[in-house]
Short mmCIF file of C-alpha atoms in Angstrom, two decimals:
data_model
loop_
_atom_site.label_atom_id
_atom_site.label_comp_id
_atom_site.label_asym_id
_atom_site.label_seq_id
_atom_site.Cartn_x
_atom_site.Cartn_y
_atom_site.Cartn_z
CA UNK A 1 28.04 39.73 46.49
CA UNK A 2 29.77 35.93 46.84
CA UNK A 3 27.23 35.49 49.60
CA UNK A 4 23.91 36.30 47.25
CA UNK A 5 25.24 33.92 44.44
CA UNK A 6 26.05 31.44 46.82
CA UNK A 7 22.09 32.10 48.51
CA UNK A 8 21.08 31.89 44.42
CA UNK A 9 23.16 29.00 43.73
CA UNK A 10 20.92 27.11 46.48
CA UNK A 11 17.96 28.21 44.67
CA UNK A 12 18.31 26.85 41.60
CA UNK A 13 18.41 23.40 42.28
CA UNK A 14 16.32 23.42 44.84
CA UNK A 15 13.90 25.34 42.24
CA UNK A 16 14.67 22.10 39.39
CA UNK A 17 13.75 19.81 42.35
CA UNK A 18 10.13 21.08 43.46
CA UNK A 19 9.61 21.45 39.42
CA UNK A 20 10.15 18.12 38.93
CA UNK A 21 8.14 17.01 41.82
CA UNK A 22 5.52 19.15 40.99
CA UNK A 23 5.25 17.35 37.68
CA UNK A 24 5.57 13.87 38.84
CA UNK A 25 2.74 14.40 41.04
CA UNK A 26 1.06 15.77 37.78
CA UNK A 27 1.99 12.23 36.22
CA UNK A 28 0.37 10.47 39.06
CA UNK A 29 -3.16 12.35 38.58
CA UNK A 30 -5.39 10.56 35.95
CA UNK A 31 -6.68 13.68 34.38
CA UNK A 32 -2.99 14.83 33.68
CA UNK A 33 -2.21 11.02 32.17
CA UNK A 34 -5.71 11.17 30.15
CA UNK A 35 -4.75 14.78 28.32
CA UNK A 36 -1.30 13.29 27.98
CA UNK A 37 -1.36 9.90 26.66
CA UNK A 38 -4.26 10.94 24.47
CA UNK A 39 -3.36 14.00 23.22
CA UNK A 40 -7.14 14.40 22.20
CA UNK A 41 -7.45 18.41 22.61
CA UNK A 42 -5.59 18.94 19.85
CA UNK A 43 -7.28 19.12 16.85
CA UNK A 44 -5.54 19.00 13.70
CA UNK A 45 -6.81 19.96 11.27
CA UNK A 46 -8.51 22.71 12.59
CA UNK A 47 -12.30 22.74 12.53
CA UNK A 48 -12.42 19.99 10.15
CA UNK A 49 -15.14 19.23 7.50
CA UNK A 50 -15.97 15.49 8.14
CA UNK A 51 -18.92 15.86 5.82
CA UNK A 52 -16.48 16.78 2.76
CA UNK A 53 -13.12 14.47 2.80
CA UNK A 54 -12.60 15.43 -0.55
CA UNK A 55 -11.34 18.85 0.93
CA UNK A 56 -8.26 16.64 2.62
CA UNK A 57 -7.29 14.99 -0.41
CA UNK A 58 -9.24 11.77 -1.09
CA UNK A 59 -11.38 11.52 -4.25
CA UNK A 60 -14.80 13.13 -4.28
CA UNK A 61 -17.66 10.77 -3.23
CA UNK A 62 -15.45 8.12 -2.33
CA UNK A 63 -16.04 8.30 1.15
CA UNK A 64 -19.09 8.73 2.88
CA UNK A 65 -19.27 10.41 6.49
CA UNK A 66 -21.24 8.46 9.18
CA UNK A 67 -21.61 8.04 12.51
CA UNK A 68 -21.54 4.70 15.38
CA UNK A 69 -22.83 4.37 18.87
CA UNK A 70 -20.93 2.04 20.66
CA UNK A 71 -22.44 -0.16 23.78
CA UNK A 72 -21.96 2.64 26.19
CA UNK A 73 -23.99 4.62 23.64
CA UNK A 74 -21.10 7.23 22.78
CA UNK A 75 -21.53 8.61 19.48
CA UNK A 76 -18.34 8.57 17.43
CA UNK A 77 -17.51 9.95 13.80
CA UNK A 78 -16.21 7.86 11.02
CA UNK A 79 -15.65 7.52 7.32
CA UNK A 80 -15.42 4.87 4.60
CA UNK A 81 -13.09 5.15 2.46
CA UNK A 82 -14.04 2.65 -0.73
CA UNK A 83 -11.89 0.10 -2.21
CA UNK A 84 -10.14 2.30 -5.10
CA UNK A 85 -11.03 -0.45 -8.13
CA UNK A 86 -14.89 -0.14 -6.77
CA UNK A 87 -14.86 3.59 -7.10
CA UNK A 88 -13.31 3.54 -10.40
CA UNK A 89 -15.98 0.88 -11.46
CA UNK A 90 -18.71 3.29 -11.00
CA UNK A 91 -20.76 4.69 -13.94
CA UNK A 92 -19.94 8.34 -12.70
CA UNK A 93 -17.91 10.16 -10.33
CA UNK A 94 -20.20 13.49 -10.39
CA UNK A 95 -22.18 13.01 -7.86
CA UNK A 96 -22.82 11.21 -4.51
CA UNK A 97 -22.46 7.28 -4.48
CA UNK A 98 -25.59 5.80 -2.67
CA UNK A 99 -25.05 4.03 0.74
CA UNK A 100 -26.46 0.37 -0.61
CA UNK A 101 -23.53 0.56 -2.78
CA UNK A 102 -20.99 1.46 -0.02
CA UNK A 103 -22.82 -1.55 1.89
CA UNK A 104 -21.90 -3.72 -1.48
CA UNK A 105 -18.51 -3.01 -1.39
CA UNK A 106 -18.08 -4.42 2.45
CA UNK A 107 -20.03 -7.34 1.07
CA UNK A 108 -17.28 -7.61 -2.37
CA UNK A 109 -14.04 -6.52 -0.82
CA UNK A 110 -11.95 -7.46 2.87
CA UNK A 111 -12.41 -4.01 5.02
CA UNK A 112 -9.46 -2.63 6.73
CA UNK A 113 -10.68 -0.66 10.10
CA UNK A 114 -8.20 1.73 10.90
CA UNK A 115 -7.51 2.31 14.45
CA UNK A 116 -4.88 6.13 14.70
CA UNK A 117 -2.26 7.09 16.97
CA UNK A 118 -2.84 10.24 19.83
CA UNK A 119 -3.34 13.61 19.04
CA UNK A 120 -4.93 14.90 15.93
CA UNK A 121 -8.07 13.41 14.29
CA UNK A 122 -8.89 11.33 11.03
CA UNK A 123 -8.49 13.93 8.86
CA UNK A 124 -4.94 14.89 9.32
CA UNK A 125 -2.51 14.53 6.37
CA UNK A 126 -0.68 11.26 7.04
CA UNK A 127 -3.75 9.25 7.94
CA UNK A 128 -5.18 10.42 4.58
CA UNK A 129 -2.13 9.14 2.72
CA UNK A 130 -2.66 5.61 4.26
CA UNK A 131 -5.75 5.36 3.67
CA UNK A 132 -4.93 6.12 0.27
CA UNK A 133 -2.42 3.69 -0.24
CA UNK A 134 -4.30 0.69 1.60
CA UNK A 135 -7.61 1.38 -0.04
CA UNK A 136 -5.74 1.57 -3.29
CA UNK A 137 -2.77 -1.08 -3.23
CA UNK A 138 -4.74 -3.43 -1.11
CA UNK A 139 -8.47 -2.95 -2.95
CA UNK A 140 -9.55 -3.02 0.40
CA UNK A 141 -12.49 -0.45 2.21
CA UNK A 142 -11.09 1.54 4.80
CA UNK A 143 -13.28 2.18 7.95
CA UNK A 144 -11.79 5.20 10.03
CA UNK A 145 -12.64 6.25 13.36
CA UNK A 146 -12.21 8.89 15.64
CA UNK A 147 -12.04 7.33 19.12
CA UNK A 148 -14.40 8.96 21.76
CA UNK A 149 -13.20 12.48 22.41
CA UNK A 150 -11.33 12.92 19.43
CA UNK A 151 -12.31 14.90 16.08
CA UNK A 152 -16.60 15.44 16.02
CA UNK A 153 -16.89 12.32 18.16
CA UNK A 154 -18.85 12.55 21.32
CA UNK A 155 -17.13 12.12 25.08
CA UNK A 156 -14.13 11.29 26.65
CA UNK A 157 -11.45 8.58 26.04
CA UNK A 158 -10.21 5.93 28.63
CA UNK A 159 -8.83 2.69 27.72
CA UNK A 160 -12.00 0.88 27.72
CA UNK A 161 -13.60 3.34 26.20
CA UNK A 162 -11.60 3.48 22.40
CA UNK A 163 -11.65 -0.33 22.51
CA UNK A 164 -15.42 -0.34 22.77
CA UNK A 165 -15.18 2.54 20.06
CA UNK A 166 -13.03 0.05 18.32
CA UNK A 167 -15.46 -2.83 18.83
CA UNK A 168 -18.33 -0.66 17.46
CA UNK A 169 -16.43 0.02 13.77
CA UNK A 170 -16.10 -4.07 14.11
CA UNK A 171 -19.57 -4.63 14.79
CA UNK A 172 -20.37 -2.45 11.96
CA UNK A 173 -18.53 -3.84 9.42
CA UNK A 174 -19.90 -7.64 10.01
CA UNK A 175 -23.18 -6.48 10.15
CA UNK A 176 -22.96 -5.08 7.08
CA UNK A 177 -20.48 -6.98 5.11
CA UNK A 178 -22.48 -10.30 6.11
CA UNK A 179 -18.92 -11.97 7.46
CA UNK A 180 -20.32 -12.37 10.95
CA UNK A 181 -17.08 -14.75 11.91
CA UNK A 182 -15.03 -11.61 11.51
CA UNK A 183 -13.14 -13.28 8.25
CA UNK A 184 -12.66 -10.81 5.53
CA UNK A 185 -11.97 -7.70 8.16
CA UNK A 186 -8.27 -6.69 9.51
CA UNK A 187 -7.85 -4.41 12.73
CA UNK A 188 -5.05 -1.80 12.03
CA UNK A 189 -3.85 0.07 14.63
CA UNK A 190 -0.48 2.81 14.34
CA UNK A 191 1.04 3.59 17.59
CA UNK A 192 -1.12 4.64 20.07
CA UNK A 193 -4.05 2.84 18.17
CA UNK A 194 -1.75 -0.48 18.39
CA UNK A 195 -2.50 -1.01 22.07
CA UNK A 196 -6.64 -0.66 21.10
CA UNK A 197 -5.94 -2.78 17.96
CA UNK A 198 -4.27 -5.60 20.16
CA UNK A 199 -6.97 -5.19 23.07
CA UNK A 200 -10.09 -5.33 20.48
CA UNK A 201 -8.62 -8.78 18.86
CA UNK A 202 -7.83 -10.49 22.01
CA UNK A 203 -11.62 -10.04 23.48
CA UNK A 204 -12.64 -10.79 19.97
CA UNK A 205 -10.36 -14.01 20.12
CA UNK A 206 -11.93 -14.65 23.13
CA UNK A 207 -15.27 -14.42 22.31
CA UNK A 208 -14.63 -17.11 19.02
CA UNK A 209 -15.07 -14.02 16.37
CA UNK A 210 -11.76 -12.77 15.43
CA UNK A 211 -10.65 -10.82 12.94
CA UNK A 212 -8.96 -12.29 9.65
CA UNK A 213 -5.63 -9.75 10.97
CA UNK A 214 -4.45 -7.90 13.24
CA UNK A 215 -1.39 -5.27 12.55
CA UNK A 216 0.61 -3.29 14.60
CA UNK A 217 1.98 -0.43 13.14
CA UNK A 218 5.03 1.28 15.25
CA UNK A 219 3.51 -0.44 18.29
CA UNK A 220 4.72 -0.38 22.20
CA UNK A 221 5.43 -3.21 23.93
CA UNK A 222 2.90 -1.18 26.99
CA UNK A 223 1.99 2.57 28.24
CA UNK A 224 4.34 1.37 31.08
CA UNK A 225 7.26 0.82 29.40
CA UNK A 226 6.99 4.02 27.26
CA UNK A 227 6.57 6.01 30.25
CA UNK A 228 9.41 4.93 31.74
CA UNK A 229 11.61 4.86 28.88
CA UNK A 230 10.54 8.49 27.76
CA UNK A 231 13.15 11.13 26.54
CA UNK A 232 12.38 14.48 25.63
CA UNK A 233 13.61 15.64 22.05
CA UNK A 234 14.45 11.90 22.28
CA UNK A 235 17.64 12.81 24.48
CA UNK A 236 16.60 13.92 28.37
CA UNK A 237 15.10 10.71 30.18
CA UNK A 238 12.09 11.81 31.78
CA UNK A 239 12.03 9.10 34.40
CA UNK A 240 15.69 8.21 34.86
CA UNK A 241 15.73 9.68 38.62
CA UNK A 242 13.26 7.64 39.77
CA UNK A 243 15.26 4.63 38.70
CA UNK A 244 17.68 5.58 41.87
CA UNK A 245 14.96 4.86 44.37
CA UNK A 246 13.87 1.66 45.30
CA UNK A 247 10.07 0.64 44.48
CA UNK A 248 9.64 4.36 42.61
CA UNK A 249 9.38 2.52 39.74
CA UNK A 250 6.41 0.24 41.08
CA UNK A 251 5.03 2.87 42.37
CA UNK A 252 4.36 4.62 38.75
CA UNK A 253 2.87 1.65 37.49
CA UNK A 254 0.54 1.22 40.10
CA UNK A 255 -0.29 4.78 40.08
CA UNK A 256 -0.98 4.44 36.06
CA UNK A 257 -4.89 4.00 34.83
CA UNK A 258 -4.00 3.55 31.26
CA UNK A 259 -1.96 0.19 30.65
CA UNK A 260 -2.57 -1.26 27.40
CA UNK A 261 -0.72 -4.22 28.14
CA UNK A 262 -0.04 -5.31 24.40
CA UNK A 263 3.16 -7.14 25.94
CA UNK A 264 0.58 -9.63 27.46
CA UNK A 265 -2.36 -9.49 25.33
CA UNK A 266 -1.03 -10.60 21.86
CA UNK A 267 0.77 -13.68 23.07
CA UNK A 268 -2.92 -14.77 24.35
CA UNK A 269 -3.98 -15.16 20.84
CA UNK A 270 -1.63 -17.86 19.74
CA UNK A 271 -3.38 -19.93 22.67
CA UNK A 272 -6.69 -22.42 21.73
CA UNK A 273 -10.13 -20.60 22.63
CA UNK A 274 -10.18 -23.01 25.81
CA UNK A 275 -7.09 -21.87 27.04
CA UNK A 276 -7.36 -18.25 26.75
CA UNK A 277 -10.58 -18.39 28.32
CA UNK A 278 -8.76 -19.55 31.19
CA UNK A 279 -6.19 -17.08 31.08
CA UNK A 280 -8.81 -14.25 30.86
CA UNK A 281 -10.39 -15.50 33.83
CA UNK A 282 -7.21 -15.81 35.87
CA UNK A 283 -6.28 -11.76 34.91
CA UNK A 284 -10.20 -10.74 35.33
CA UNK A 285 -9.80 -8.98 38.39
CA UNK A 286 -6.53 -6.93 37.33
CA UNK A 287 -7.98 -6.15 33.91
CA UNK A 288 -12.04 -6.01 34.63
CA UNK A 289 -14.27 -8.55 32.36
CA UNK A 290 -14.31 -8.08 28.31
CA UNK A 291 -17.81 -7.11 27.38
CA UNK A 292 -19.04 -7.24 24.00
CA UNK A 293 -21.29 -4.70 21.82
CA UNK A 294 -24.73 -4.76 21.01
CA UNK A 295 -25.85 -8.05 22.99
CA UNK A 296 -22.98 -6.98 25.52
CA UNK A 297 -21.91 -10.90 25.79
CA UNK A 298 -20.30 -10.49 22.15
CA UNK A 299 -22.30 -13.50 21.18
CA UNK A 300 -23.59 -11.89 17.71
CA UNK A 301 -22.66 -13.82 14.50
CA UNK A 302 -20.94 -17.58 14.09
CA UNK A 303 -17.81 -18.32 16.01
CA UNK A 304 -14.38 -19.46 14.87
CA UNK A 305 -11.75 -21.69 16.34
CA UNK A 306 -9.71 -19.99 13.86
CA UNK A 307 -6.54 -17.95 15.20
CA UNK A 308 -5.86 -14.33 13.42
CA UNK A 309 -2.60 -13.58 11.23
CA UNK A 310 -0.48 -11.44 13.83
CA UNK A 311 1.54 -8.74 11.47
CA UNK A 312 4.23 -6.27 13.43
CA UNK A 313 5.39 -3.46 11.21
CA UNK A 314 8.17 -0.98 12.51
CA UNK A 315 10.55 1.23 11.00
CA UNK A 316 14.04 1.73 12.14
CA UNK A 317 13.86 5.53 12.01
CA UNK A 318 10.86 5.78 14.19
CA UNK A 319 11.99 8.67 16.36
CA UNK A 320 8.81 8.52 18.64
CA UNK A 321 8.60 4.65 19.38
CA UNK A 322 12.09 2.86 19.67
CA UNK A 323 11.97 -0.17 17.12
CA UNK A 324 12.87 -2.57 20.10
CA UNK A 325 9.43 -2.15 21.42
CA UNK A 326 7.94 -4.25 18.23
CA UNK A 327 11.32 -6.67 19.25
CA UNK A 328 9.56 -7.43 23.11
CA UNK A 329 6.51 -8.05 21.10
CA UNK A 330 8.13 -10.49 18.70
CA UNK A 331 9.81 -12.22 21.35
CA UNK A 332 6.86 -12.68 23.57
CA UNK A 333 5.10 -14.36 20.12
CA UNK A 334 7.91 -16.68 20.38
CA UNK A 335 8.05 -17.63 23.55
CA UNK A 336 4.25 -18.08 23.86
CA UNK A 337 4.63 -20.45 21.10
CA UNK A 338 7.63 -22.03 22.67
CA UNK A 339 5.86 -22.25 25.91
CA UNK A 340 2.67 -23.79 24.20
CA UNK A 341 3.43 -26.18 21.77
CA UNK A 342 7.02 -27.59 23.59
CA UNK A 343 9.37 -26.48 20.79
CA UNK A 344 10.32 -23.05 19.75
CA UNK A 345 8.73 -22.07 16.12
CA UNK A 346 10.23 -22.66 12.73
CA UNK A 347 10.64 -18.30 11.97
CA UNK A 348 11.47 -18.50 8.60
CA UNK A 349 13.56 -14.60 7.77
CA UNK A 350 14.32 -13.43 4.55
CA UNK A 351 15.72 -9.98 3.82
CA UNK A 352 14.46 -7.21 0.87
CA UNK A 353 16.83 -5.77 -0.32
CA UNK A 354 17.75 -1.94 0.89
CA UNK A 355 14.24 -2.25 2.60
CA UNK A 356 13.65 -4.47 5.33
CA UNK A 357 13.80 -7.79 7.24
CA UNK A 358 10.37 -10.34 7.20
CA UNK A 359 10.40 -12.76 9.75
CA UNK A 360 7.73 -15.21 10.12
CA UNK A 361 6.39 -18.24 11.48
CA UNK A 362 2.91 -19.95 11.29
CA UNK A 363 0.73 -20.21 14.81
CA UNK A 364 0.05 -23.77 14.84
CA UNK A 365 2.07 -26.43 13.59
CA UNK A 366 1.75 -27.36 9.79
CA UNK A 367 0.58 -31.02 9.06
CA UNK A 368 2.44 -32.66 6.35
CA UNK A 369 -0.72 -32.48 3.73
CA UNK A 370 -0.72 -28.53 4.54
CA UNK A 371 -0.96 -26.73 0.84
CA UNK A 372 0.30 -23.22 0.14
CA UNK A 373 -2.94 -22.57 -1.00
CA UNK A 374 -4.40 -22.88 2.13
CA UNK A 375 -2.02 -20.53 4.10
CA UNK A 376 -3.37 -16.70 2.55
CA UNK A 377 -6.99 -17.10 4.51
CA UNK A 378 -6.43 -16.92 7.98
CA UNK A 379 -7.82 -20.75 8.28
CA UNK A 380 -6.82 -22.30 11.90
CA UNK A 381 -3.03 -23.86 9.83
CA UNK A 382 -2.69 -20.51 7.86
CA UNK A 383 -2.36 -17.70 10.64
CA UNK A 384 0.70 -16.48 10.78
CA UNK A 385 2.92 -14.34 13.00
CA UNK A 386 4.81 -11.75 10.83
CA UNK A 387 7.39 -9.42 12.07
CA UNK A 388 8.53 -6.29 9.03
CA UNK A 389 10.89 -4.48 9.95
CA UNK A 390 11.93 -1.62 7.52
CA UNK A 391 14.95 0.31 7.27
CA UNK A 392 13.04 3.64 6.82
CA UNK A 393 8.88 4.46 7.12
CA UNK A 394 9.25 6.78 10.57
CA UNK A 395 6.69 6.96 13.37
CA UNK A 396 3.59 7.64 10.75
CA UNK A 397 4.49 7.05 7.23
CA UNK A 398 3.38 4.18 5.99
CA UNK A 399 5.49 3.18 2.63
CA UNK A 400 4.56 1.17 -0.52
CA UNK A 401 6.52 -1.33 -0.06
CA UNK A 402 5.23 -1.47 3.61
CA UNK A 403 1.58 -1.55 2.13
CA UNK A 404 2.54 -4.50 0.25
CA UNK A 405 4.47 -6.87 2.84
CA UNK A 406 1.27 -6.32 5.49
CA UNK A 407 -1.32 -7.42 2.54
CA UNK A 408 1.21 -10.60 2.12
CA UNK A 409 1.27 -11.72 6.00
CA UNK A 410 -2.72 -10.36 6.39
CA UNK A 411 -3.99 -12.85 3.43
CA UNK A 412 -5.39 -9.71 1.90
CA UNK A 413 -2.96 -10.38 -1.07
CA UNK A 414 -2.02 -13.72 -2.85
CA UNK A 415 0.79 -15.72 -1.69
CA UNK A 416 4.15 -15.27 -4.35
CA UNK A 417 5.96 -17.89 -5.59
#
């Protein structure tokens, strides 16, 4: 009998080692990383009704359903959601709203697109809720896509891909809304949809057409350092034996298609257009060439020497993304700055009370004859680099309060006193 428990006792470890080999091999196969970054085959809600929001709690007839075909020509599904004082000043609420008066409302109001984490589509409960409170606190339109793959949208997703799904919503909205220099619209993107948020504005920085914003909602620092840094139930670190062996580490970075370097991308947009060009072109062969939509050369519309206001919202409590990713990204703001203009920035901080911590500091130095006034649209003085951290908000929820500070730093609301 000792001698079969002691042939067992072999076993089981032995039996926890090919497991865990088995599924770091898994790791190191792109179709496993695809279905588990992206999370996109599960759909929640279940066999949703894209053509009737109304059934997931928005108002009926605010939003219409519609569809975009991006430059690869994937079709993708999306809704806009309408600025909440424009759908109250309608004559009636009975009946459909006609789509030359959603087109009026991109033309009256700033547009918010609104770039979701993994998993799920744009229908689930606590995208809803955000849209509700930014279309109504910020009397802003809402544009929400499902990336490639996800919800009723057509294909597969890759990196490139839900940036160029990304780029199409973009495209959209400054066709329509007639602000071809991308002022006016603000790229949201909540955890996974931080890395596309970040990767959209930085070839749009490049190409002279940013957006007015960009915001980072529970953002990581890059798929890399999630990866390794990965617990699961938050406690067992997926990763941690690897650390023991020399270059295993490397090795799982090499080995990993989707990067979404946001660690190296947002510092790029506190540098001049003539300067990031050159930085693009020095990382072109790690990170392929940016390619635009429509034309394909992204050279639609006016361009902009104009920089975008960076906002980076995180919430202690976030159980999924540690807050000290949005901390790499904050410090890699300030040491781009640092590194660019000589001196480290002036980050002014000032605390809410029993809510959060604001820290801030403006992109480009402020001439002496700069005027408040001139700081809340996005002009090349204005931008601004705005870190919120909140006490409480989780991984998804995004709080009033919340709502309110990332108007503030996005110049979608008026400066206070």
């Amino acid at each position: 009998m000792a001698a079969n428990f002691l042939a067992r006792a072999h076993v089981v470890p032995l039996g926890i080692v090919a497991i865990y080999t088995g599924f770091l091999c898994a790791m190191f196969t792109p179709l496993i990383q695809k279905h588990f970054l992206f999370l996109h085959k599960i759909p929640f809600p279940l066999f949703a009704d894209f053509d009737h929001p109304e059934r997931y709690g928005l108002a009926p007839f605010k939003t219409r359903n519609f569809r975009l075909t991006t430059a690869d020509n994937v079709s993708i599904g999306a809704w806009h959601i309408l600025p909440e004082a424009f759908y109250q000043a309608q004559d009636t609420h009975d009946g459909p709203i006609a789509d030359d008066l959603f087109d009026d409302a991109l033309k009256q109001y700033p547009t918010i697109i609104y770039l979701h984490g993994n998993a799920a589509n744009r229908a689930a409960p606590f995208r809803i809720r955000a849209y509700s409170s930014l279309s109504t606190r910020l009397a802003v339109n809402v544009i929400a896509i499902d990336y490639r793959g996800f919800g009723d949208s057509d294909g597969d997703p890759s990196e490139r891909g839900v940036v160029l799904d990304a780029r199409a919503a973009f495209d959209f909205v400054r066709t329509r809304s007639g602000h071809t220099d991308g002022s006016g619209i603000v790229v949201f993107g909540q955890s996974l949809g931080s890395g596309v948020a970040a990767a959209v504005t930085h070839e749009l920085h490049e190409q002279g057409t940013p957006p007015q914003a960009v915001v980072l909602m529970a953002a990581y620092s890059s798929i890399n350092a999630v990866i390794s840094n990965f617990r699961i139930a938050g406690l067992l670190p997926v990763l941690a034996p690897l650390k023991l062996i020399p270059g295993a580490q490397h090795l799982v970075e090499k080995y990993q298609v989707t990067k979404f370097a946001t660690d190296q991308r947002l510092p790029r947009l506190l540098l001049p257009l003539p300067d990031l060009q050159a930085a693009v072109s020095e990382t072109a062969s790690d990170e392929g060439p940016s390619k635009g939509v429509g034309s394909g050369d992204g050279s639609e519309g006016s361009t902009t020497s104009r920089k975008p206001h960076i906002v980076i919202l995180h919430a202690d409590d976030d159980a999924i993304i540690p807050v000290s990713h949005s901390r790499v990204l904050w410090d890699a703001l300030v040491s781009s700055h640092t590194q660019h203009h000589g001196a480290p920035p002036a980050v002014r901080t000032r605390t809410i009370e029993r809510f959060a911590e604001v820290h801030q500091f403006h992109l480009d130095p402020i001439p002496p004859s700069f005027s408040s006034s001139s700081s809340s649209n996005g002009d090349a003085t204005g931008a601004k680099a705005t870190y919120i951290r909140t006490l409480h908000g989780g991984h998804d929820h995004l709080t009033e309060g919340a709502v309110d500070q990332l108007g503030l730093a996005a110049g979608l609301l008026p400066r206070r006193a």
